[in-house]
PDB file of C-alpha atoms in Angstrom:
ATOM      1  CA  UNK A 366       0.020   0.007  -0.093  1.00 59.00           C
ATOM      2  CA  UNK A 367       1.158   3.563  -0.936  1.00 63.00           C
ATOM      3  CA  UNK A 368       2.102   5.687   2.066  1.00 73.00           C
ATOM      4  CA  UNK A 369       3.147   9.340   2.294  1.00 76.00           C
ATOM      5  CA  UNK A 370       4.752   8.852   5.735  1.00 74.00           C
ATOM      6  CA  UNK A 371       8.364  10.426   5.879  1.00 78.00           C
ATOM      7  CA  UNK A 372      10.058   8.197   8.815  1.00 77.00           C
ATOM      8  CA  UNK A 373      12.479  11.028   9.380  1.00 74.00           C
ATOM      9  CA  UNK A 374       9.619  13.428  10.039  1.00 68.00           C
ATOM     10  CA  UNK A 375       7.742  11.096  12.189  1.00 63.00           C
ATOM     11  CA  UNK A 376      10.958  10.587  14.435  1.00 70.00           C
ATOM     12  CA  UNK A 377      11.277  14.298  15.175  1.00 62.00           C
ATOM     13  CA  UNK A 378       7.725  14.493  16.584  1.00 58.00           C
ATOM     14  CA  UNK A 379       7.847  11.199  18.373  1.00 61.00           C
ATOM     15  CA  UNK A 380      11.033  12.480  20.263  1.00 58.00           C
ATOM     16  CA  UNK A 381       8.720  15.307  21.694  1.00 59.00           C
ATOM     17  CA  UNK A 382       5.591  13.132  22.457  1.00 56.00           C
ATOM     18  CA  UNK A 383       5.540  13.601  26.100  1.00 65.00           C
ATOM     19  CA  UNK A 384       5.382  17.243  25.751  1.00 81.00           C
ATOM     20  CA  UNK A 385       2.267  17.612  23.694  1.00 82.00           C
ATOM     21  CA  UNK A 386       0.127  19.138  26.695  1.00 86.00           C
ATOM     22  CA  UNK A 387       2.923  21.354  28.138  1.00 85.00           C
ATOM     23  CA  UNK A 388       1.983  24.854  27.081  1.00 85.00           C
ATOM     24  CA  UNK A 389       5.638  25.966  27.837  1.00 83.00           C
ATOM     25  CA  UNK A 390       7.294  23.040  26.256  1.00 78.00           C
ATOM     26  CA  UNK A 391       8.372  22.282  22.471  1.00 72.00           C
ATOM     27  CA  UNK A 392       4.706  22.619  21.316  1.00 76.00           C
ATOM     28  CA  UNK A 393       4.460  26.126  22.823  1.00 78.00           C
ATOM     29  CA  UNK A 394       3.945  27.747  19.248  1.00 75.00           C
ATOM     30  CA  UNK A 395       0.901  25.240  18.770  1.00 77.00           C
ATOM     31  CA  UNK A 396      -0.598  26.125  22.078  1.00 84.00           C
ATOM     32  CA  UNK A 397      -0.271  29.652  21.313  1.00 87.00           C
ATOM     33  CA  UNK A 398      -1.896  29.139  17.833  1.00 89.00           C
ATOM     34  CA  UNK A 399      -4.662  26.707  18.822  1.00 92.00           C
ATOM     35  CA  UNK A 400      -7.327  29.307  19.825  1.00 94.00           C
ATOM     36  CA  UNK A 401      -7.198  30.968  16.326  1.00 95.00           C
ATOM     37  CA  UNK A 402      -6.991  27.538  14.630  1.00 95.00           C
ATOM     38  CA  UNK A 403     -10.156  26.489  16.482  1.00 96.00           C
ATOM     39  CA  UNK A 404     -12.037  29.585  15.638  1.00 96.00           C
ATOM     40  CA  UNK A 405     -11.352  29.118  11.992  1.00 98.00           C
ATOM     41  CA  UNK A 406     -12.109  25.405  11.890  1.00 98.00           C
ATOM     42  CA  UNK A 407     -15.329  25.767  14.031  1.00 98.00           C
ATOM     43  CA  UNK A 408     -16.636  28.572  11.932  1.00 98.00           C
ATOM     44  CA  UNK A 409     -16.074  26.838   8.597  1.00 98.00           C
ATOM     45  CA  UNK A 410     -17.640  23.685   9.995  1.00 98.00           C
ATOM     46  CA  UNK A 411     -20.653  25.706  11.285  1.00 98.00           C
ATOM     47  CA  UNK A 412     -21.238  27.328   7.943  1.00 97.00           C
ATOM     48  CA  UNK A 413     -20.954  24.344   5.815  1.00 97.00           C
ATOM     49  CA  UNK A 414     -23.110  22.041   8.052  1.00 98.00           C
ATOM     50  CA  UNK A 415     -25.522  24.782   9.322  1.00 98.00           C
ATOM     51  CA  UNK A 416     -24.741  24.515  13.019  1.00 98.00           C
ATOM     52  CA  UNK A 417     -25.299  26.974  15.765  1.00 98.00           C
ATOM     53  CA  UNK A 418     -22.086  27.362  17.850  1.00 97.00           C
ATOM     54  CA  UNK A 419     -24.220  28.725  20.637  1.00 96.00           C
ATOM     55  CA  UNK A 420     -25.759  25.203  21.109  1.00 96.00           C
ATOM     56  CA  UNK A 421     -24.163  22.946  23.729  1.00 93.00           C
ATOM     57  CA  UNK A 422     -23.106  20.212  21.208  1.00 97.00           C
ATOM     58  CA  UNK A 423     -23.334  21.909  17.786  1.00 98.00           C
ATOM     59  CA  UNK A 424     -21.327  19.255  16.165  1.00 98.00           C
ATOM     60  CA  UNK A 425     -23.416  16.282  17.270  1.00 98.00           C
ATOM     61  CA  UNK A 426     -23.697  13.681  14.492  1.00 98.00           C
ATOM     62  CA  UNK A 427     -20.659  14.706  12.601  1.00 98.00           C
ATOM     63  CA  UNK A 428     -17.831  12.431  12.039  1.00 98.00           C
ATOM     64  CA  UNK A 429     -14.581  14.164  12.226  1.00 98.00           C
ATOM     65  CA  UNK A 430     -11.049  12.862  11.234  1.00 98.00           C
ATOM     66  CA  UNK A 431      -7.809  14.739  12.561  1.00 98.00           C
ATOM     67  CA  UNK A 432      -4.774  13.510  10.451  1.00 98.00           C
ATOM     68  CA  UNK A 433      -1.607  13.972  12.466  1.00 96.00           C
ATOM     69  CA  UNK A 434      -3.431  14.378  15.593  1.00 96.00           C
ATOM     70  CA  UNK A 435      -0.362  14.371  17.910  1.00 92.00           C
ATOM     71  CA  UNK A 436      -1.517  14.624  21.536  1.00 93.00           C
ATOM     72  CA  UNK A 437      -4.957  15.570  20.803  1.00 95.00           C
ATOM     73  CA  UNK A 438      -4.961  19.372  20.920  1.00 94.00           C
ATOM     74  CA  UNK A 439      -7.771  19.664  18.164  1.00 96.00           C
ATOM     75  CA  UNK A 440      -9.376  16.262  18.756  1.00 98.00           C
ATOM     76  CA  UNK A 441     -10.596  17.271  22.386  1.00 97.00           C
ATOM     77  CA  UNK A 442     -12.248  20.583  21.509  1.00 97.00           C
ATOM     78  CA  UNK A 443     -14.044  18.802  18.530  1.00 98.00           C
ATOM     79  CA  UNK A 444     -15.286  16.046  20.947  1.00 98.00           C
ATOM     80  CA  UNK A 445     -16.520  18.675  23.563  1.00 98.00           C
ATOM     81  CA  UNK A 446     -18.501  20.080  20.700  1.00 98.00           C
ATOM     82  CA  UNK A 447     -20.252  16.916  20.141  1.00 98.00           C
ATOM     83  CA  UNK A 448     -18.636  15.380  17.234  1.00 98.00           C
ATOM     84  CA  UNK A 449     -17.526  11.850  16.876  1.00 98.00           C
ATOM     85  CA  UNK A 450     -13.792  12.169  16.424  1.00 98.00           C
ATOM     86  CA  UNK A 451     -11.115   9.868  15.125  1.00 98.00           C
ATOM     87  CA  UNK A 452      -7.412  11.063  15.725  1.00 98.00           C
ATOM     88  CA  UNK A 453      -4.724   9.411  13.639  1.00 98.00           C
ATOM     89  CA  UNK A 454      -0.927   9.594  13.719  1.00 95.00           C
ATOM     90  CA  UNK A 455       1.975   7.960  12.029  1.00 92.00           C
ATOM     91  CA  UNK A 456       3.995   8.493  15.211  1.00 88.00           C
ATOM     92  CA  UNK A 457       3.109   5.641  17.642  1.00 87.00           C
ATOM     93  CA  UNK A 458       4.355   7.233  20.708  1.00 88.00           C
ATOM     94  CA  UNK A 459       1.844  10.143  20.372  1.00 89.00           C
ATOM     95  CA  UNK A 460      -1.208   7.745  20.578  1.00 93.00           C
ATOM     96  CA  UNK A 461      -0.704   6.810  24.280  1.00 91.00           C
ATOM     97  CA  UNK A 462      -0.148  10.573  25.237  1.00 90.00           C
ATOM     98  CA  UNK A 463      -3.475  11.448  23.371  1.00 94.00           C
ATOM     99  CA  UNK A 464      -5.368   8.501  24.959  1.00 94.00           C
ATOM    100  CA  UNK A 465      -4.081   9.223  28.457  1.00 91.00           C
ATOM    101  CA  UNK A 466      -5.131  12.948  28.160  1.00 92.00           C
ATOM    102  CA  UNK A 467      -8.503  12.179  26.804  1.00 94.00           C
ATOM    103  CA  UNK A 468      -9.206   9.740  29.529  1.00 92.00           C
ATOM    104  CA  UNK A 469      -8.276  12.490  32.220  1.00 90.00           C
ATOM    105  CA  UNK A 470     -10.585  14.818  30.428  1.00 93.00           C
ATOM    106  CA  UNK A 471     -13.489  12.405  30.278  1.00 95.00           C
ATOM    107  CA  UNK A 472     -13.607  12.450  26.539  1.00 97.00           C
ATOM    108  CA  UNK A 473     -14.127   9.357  24.213  1.00 98.00           C
ATOM    109  CA  UNK A 474     -11.975   9.822  21.114  1.00 98.00           C
ATOM    110  CA  UNK A 475     -10.887   6.937  18.808  1.00 98.00           C
ATOM    111  CA  UNK A 476      -7.104   7.426  18.595  1.00 98.00           C
ATOM    112  CA  UNK A 477      -5.222   5.154  16.085  1.00 97.00           C
ATOM    113  CA  UNK A 478      -1.560   4.667  15.165  1.00 96.00           C
ATOM    114  CA  UNK A 479      -2.058   4.666  11.409  1.00 97.00           C
ATOM    115  CA  UNK A 480      -1.847   6.612   8.127  1.00 96.00           C
ATOM    116  CA  UNK A 481      -4.427   8.525   6.115  1.00 97.00           C
ATOM    117  CA  UNK A 482      -3.681   6.190   3.334  1.00 96.00           C
ATOM    118  CA  UNK A 483      -4.468   3.123   5.414  1.00 96.00           C
ATOM    119  CA  UNK A 484      -7.674   4.548   6.670  1.00 97.00           C
ATOM    120  CA  UNK A 485      -8.749   5.467   3.187  1.00 96.00           C
ATOM    121  CA  UNK A 486      -8.093   1.841   1.964  1.00 96.00           C
ATOM    122  CA  UNK A 487     -10.734   0.813   4.534  1.00 95.00           C
ATOM    123  CA  UNK A 488     -13.344   2.849   2.802  1.00 93.00           C
ATOM    124  CA  UNK A 489     -14.198   4.915   6.011  1.00 96.00           C
ATOM    125  CA  UNK A 490     -15.559   8.347   5.232  1.00 98.00           C
ATOM    126  CA  UNK A 491     -15.921  11.534   7.367  1.00 98.00           C
ATOM    127  CA  UNK A 492     -17.906  14.663   7.263  1.00 98.00           C
ATOM    128  CA  UNK A 493     -14.785  16.593   8.061  1.00 98.00           C
ATOM    129  CA  UNK A 494     -10.989  15.958   7.549  1.00 98.00           C
ATOM    130  CA  UNK A 495      -8.327  18.141   9.348  1.00 98.00           C
ATOM    131  CA  UNK A 496      -4.861  18.253   8.416  1.00 98.00           C
ATOM    132  CA  UNK A 497      -3.096  20.980  10.346  1.00 96.00           C
ATOM    133  CA  UNK A 498       0.442  21.553  10.111  1.00 90.00           C
ATOM    134  CA  UNK A 499       0.872  18.054   8.410  1.00 93.00           C
ATOM    135  CA  UNK A 500       1.325  18.472   4.601  1.00 95.00           C
ATOM    136  CA  UNK A 501       4.710  20.071   4.934  1.00 91.00           C
ATOM    137  CA  UNK A 502       5.990  16.972   6.646  1.00 88.00           C
ATOM    138  CA  UNK A 503       4.686  14.321   4.311  1.00 93.00           C
ATOM    139  CA  UNK A 504       6.765  12.695   1.468  1.00 92.00           C
ATOM    140  CA  UNK A 505       4.344  13.406  -1.348  1.00 95.00           C
ATOM    141  CA  UNK A 506       1.707  16.176  -0.583  1.00 96.00           C
ATOM    142  CA  UNK A 507      -0.405  15.439  -3.640  1.00 97.00           C
ATOM    143  CA  UNK A 508      -0.775  11.700  -2.861  1.00 96.00           C
ATOM    144  CA  UNK A 509      -1.478  12.563   0.831  1.00 97.00           C
ATOM    145  CA  UNK A 510      -4.324  15.101  -0.287  1.00 98.00           C
ATOM    146  CA  UNK A 511      -5.699  12.481  -2.735  1.00 98.00           C
ATOM    147  CA  UNK A 512      -5.998  10.230   0.359  1.00 97.00           C
ATOM    148  CA  UNK A 513      -7.803  13.018   2.206  1.00 98.00           C
ATOM    149  CA  UNK A 514     -10.278  13.405  -0.557  1.00 98.00           C
ATOM    150  CA  UNK A 515     -11.039   9.674  -0.517  1.00 98.00           C
ATOM    151  CA  UNK A 516     -11.743   9.941   3.174  1.00 98.00           C
ATOM    152  CA  UNK A 517     -14.398  12.633   2.752  1.00 98.00           C
ATOM    153  CA  UNK A 518     -18.252  12.010   2.254  1.00 98.00           C
ATOM    154  CA  UNK A 519     -19.675  13.822  -0.679  1.00 98.00           C
ATOM    155  CA  UNK A 520     -20.113  17.362   0.315  1.00 97.00           C
ATOM    156  CA  UNK A 521     -17.441  16.847   3.101  1.00 98.00           C
ATOM    157  CA  UNK A 522     -15.075  19.674   4.267  1.00 98.00           C
ATOM    158  CA  UNK A 523     -11.371  19.640   4.424  1.00 98.00           C
ATOM    159  CA  UNK A 524      -9.087  22.039   6.482  1.00 98.00           C
ATOM    160  CA  UNK A 525      -5.494  22.305   5.877  1.00 98.00           C
ATOM    161  CA  UNK A 526      -3.009  24.609   7.472  1.00 96.00           C
ATOM    162  CA  UNK A 527       0.711  24.722   6.656  1.00 94.00           C
ATOM    163  CA  UNK A 528       3.633  27.289   6.130  1.00 91.00           C
ATOM    164  CA  UNK A 529       4.123  29.369   2.919  1.00 93.00           C
ATOM    165  CA  UNK A 530       7.607  29.224   1.348  1.00 91.00           C
ATOM    166  CA  UNK A 531       8.799  32.883   1.714  1.00 88.00           C
ATOM    167  CA  UNK A 532      11.778  34.671   3.045  1.00 79.00           C
ATOM    168  CA  UNK A 533       9.470  35.729   5.849  1.00 79.00           C
ATOM    169  CA  UNK A 534       8.476  32.256   6.831  1.00 77.00           C
ATOM    170  CA  UNK A 535      12.137  31.128   6.715  1.00 64.00           C
ATOM    171  CA  UNK A 536      12.962  33.977   9.185  1.00 58.00           C
ATOM    172  CA  UNK A 537       9.739  33.295  11.427  1.00 64.00           C
ATOM    173  CA  UNK A 538       9.507  29.387  11.429  1.00 58.00           C
ATOM    174  CA  UNK A 539      13.143  28.390  11.236  1.00 58.00           C
ATOM    175  CA  UNK A 540      15.376  31.110  12.292  1.00 45.00           C
ATOM    176  CA  UNK A 541      13.007  32.700  14.917  1.00 48.00           C
ATOM    177  CA  UNK A 542      11.200  29.681  16.241  1.00 52.00           C
ATOM    178  CA  UNK A 543      14.036  27.219  16.183  1.00 50.00           C
ATOM    179  CA  UNK A 544      17.273  29.210  16.515  1.00 41.00           C
ATOM    180  CA  UNK A 545      16.223  32.539  18.463  1.00 40.00           C
ATOM    181  CA  UNK A 546      13.250  31.601  20.498  1.00 49.00           C
ATOM    182  CA  UNK A 547      14.178  27.925  20.811  1.00 50.00           C
ATOM    183  CA  UNK A 548      10.427  27.097  20.683  1.00 54.00           C
ATOM    184  CA  UNK A 549      11.308  24.113  18.522  1.00 57.00           C
ATOM    185  CA  UNK A 550      14.184  21.721  18.218  1.00 57.00           C
ATOM    186  CA  UNK A 551      16.469  22.719  15.218  1.00 58.00           C
ATOM    187  CA  UNK A 552      15.471  20.739  12.134  1.00 55.00           C
ATOM    188  CA  UNK A 553      11.750  20.477  12.932  1.00 63.00           C
ATOM    189  CA  UNK A 554      10.969  22.367   9.750  1.00 63.00           C
ATOM    190  CA  UNK A 555      12.409  22.019   6.201  1.00 73.00           C
ATOM    191  CA  UNK A 556      11.883  25.286   4.192  1.00 61.00           C
ATOM    192  CA  UNK A 557      12.169  23.623   1.081  1.00 73.00           C
ATOM    193  CA  UNK A 558       8.965  21.488   1.759  1.00 83.00           C
ATOM    194  CA  UNK A 559       6.853  24.582   2.455  1.00 88.00           C
ATOM    195  CA  UNK A 560       4.118  25.117   0.064  1.00 94.00           C
ATOM    196  CA  UNK A 561       2.623  28.288  -1.327  1.00 96.00           C
ATOM    197  CA  UNK A 562      -0.969  29.004  -1.230  1.00 96.00           C
ATOM    198  CA  UNK A 563      -1.371  28.873  -5.018  1.00 96.00           C
ATOM    199  CA  UNK A 564       0.695  25.483  -5.045  1.00 97.00           C
ATOM    200  CA  UNK A 565      -1.636  23.960  -2.290  1.00 98.00           C
ATOM    201  CA  UNK A 566      -4.774  25.128  -4.204  1.00 98.00           C
ATOM    202  CA  UNK A 567      -3.440  23.527  -7.334  1.00 98.00           C
ATOM    203  CA  UNK A 568      -2.686  20.310  -5.540  1.00 98.00           C
ATOM    204  CA  UNK A 569      -6.153  20.383  -3.705  1.00 98.00           C
ATOM    205  CA  UNK A 570      -7.823  20.590  -7.185  1.00 98.00           C
ATOM    206  CA  UNK A 571      -5.666  17.887  -8.701  1.00 98.00           C
ATOM    207  CA  UNK A 572      -6.928  15.678  -5.540  1.00 98.00           C
ATOM    208  CA  UNK A 573     -10.292  16.295  -6.665  1.00 98.00           C
ATOM    209  CA  UNK A 574     -11.334  18.846  -3.986  1.00 98.00           C
ATOM    210  CA  UNK A 575     -12.715  22.345  -4.430  1.00 98.00           C
ATOM    211  CA  UNK A 576     -10.841  25.005  -2.518  1.00 98.00           C
ATOM    212  CA  UNK A 577     -13.301  27.800  -1.372  1.00 98.00           C
ATOM    213  CA  UNK A 578     -11.319  29.771   1.359  1.00 98.00           C
ATOM    214  CA  UNK A 579      -7.757  30.690   2.601  1.00 97.00           C
ATOM    215  CA  UNK A 580      -6.678  32.893   5.496  1.00 98.00           C
ATOM    216  CA  UNK A 581      -3.416  33.774   6.997  1.00 96.00           C
ATOM    217  CA  UNK A 582      -2.432  33.273  10.668  1.00 93.00           C
ATOM    218  CA  UNK A 583      -0.546  36.412  11.764  1.00 90.00           C
ATOM    219  CA  UNK A 584       1.424  36.514  14.950  1.00 83.00           C
ATOM    220  CA  UNK A 585       1.581  39.910  16.798  1.00 84.00           C
ATOM    221  CA  UNK A 586       4.819  39.997  18.695  1.00 78.00           C
ATOM    222  CA  UNK A 587       3.514  43.067  20.934  1.00 82.00           C
ATOM    223  CA  UNK A 588       0.354  41.242  22.043  1.00 85.00           C
ATOM    224  CA  UNK A 589       1.913  37.836  21.759  1.00 81.00           C
ATOM    225  CA  UNK A 590      -1.058  36.636  20.039  1.00 88.00           C
ATOM    226  CA  UNK A 591      -2.284  35.118  16.847  1.00 88.00           C
ATOM    227  CA  UNK A 592      -5.004  36.387  14.761  1.00 94.00           C
ATOM    228  CA  UNK A 593      -6.583  35.545  11.441  1.00 96.00           C
ATOM    229  CA  UNK A 594      -5.655  37.728   8.444  1.00 96.00           C
ATOM    230  CA  UNK A 595      -7.651  38.036   5.030  1.00 96.00           C
ATOM    231  CA  UNK A 596      -4.471  39.324   3.317  1.00 93.00           C
ATOM    232  CA  UNK A 597      -1.228  38.286   5.191  1.00 93.00           C
ATOM    233  CA  UNK A 598      -0.619  34.567   4.140  1.00 94.00           C
ATOM    234  CA  UNK A 599       3.265  35.096   4.200  1.00 90.00           C
ATOM    235  CA  UNK A 600       3.958  32.710   7.071  1.00 88.00           C
ATOM    236  CA  UNK A 601       1.316  30.381   8.559  1.00 90.00           C
ATOM    237  CA  UNK A 602      -1.964  30.006   6.563  1.00 96.00           C
ATOM    238  CA  UNK A 603      -5.026  27.698   6.278  1.00 98.00           C
ATOM    239  CA  UNK A 604      -7.307  26.658   3.554  1.00 98.00           C
ATOM    240  CA  UNK A 605     -10.778  25.104   3.343  1.00 98.00           C
ATOM    241  CA  UNK A 606     -11.692  22.835   0.486  1.00 98.00           C
ATOM    242  CA  UNK A 607     -14.972  21.014  -0.236  1.00 98.00           C
ATOM    243  CA  UNK A 608     -15.457  17.466  -1.711  1.00 98.00           C
ATOM    244  CA  UNK A 609     -17.907  17.674  -4.525  1.00 96.00           C
ATOM    245  CA  UNK A 610     -21.241  16.221  -3.712  1.00 83.00           C
TER     246      UNK A 610
END
């Protein structure tokens, strides 16, 4: 079976597995970004599936897959919103961390040590597939996105965030995050594998998906917070695509 897993990329994140839920550890950038990621994801799902986020369990009845789930930073809020959640990760040591934290949180989440391609082979389908900060770590982004398309029900929603390949992203994600701030171990990111928004849109279309939205995640060093931007996609950005019905 074809797989887009890059063993060297998986090894980087497995080495940090125990720190997933430490807001001041190696995943501090994700913890800082998580609120704005969640705002974007929940808004896109609510619009597409006509859900009222003011309700107690607005995502009840939705089947959501988080690919590259890590320690469960996105799976847990999706479960709290009422969705049936499957979290998969190619890094085996991430899964026990995620399972233990979900149990402590009183949440039922189906965590699996597997790949997108393996789940697609089983013909399981989802309403929503999340691939946040994953596509820049796989061996073949187009093959990976094609697997995501096969995992979606007709009319399903795909949300993908990644890093743009710009001089600014090299400065922020590699020089800044890895060398100056030391938020991440050196070598976490490979700038050559970053993908521009136009390249990602092209690959999504080739994979059979219909891109409908893209936004930037912009970091403010003064307020020390992230926000969504309609125009600044120069470093981190996110896309939404639909699987044609």
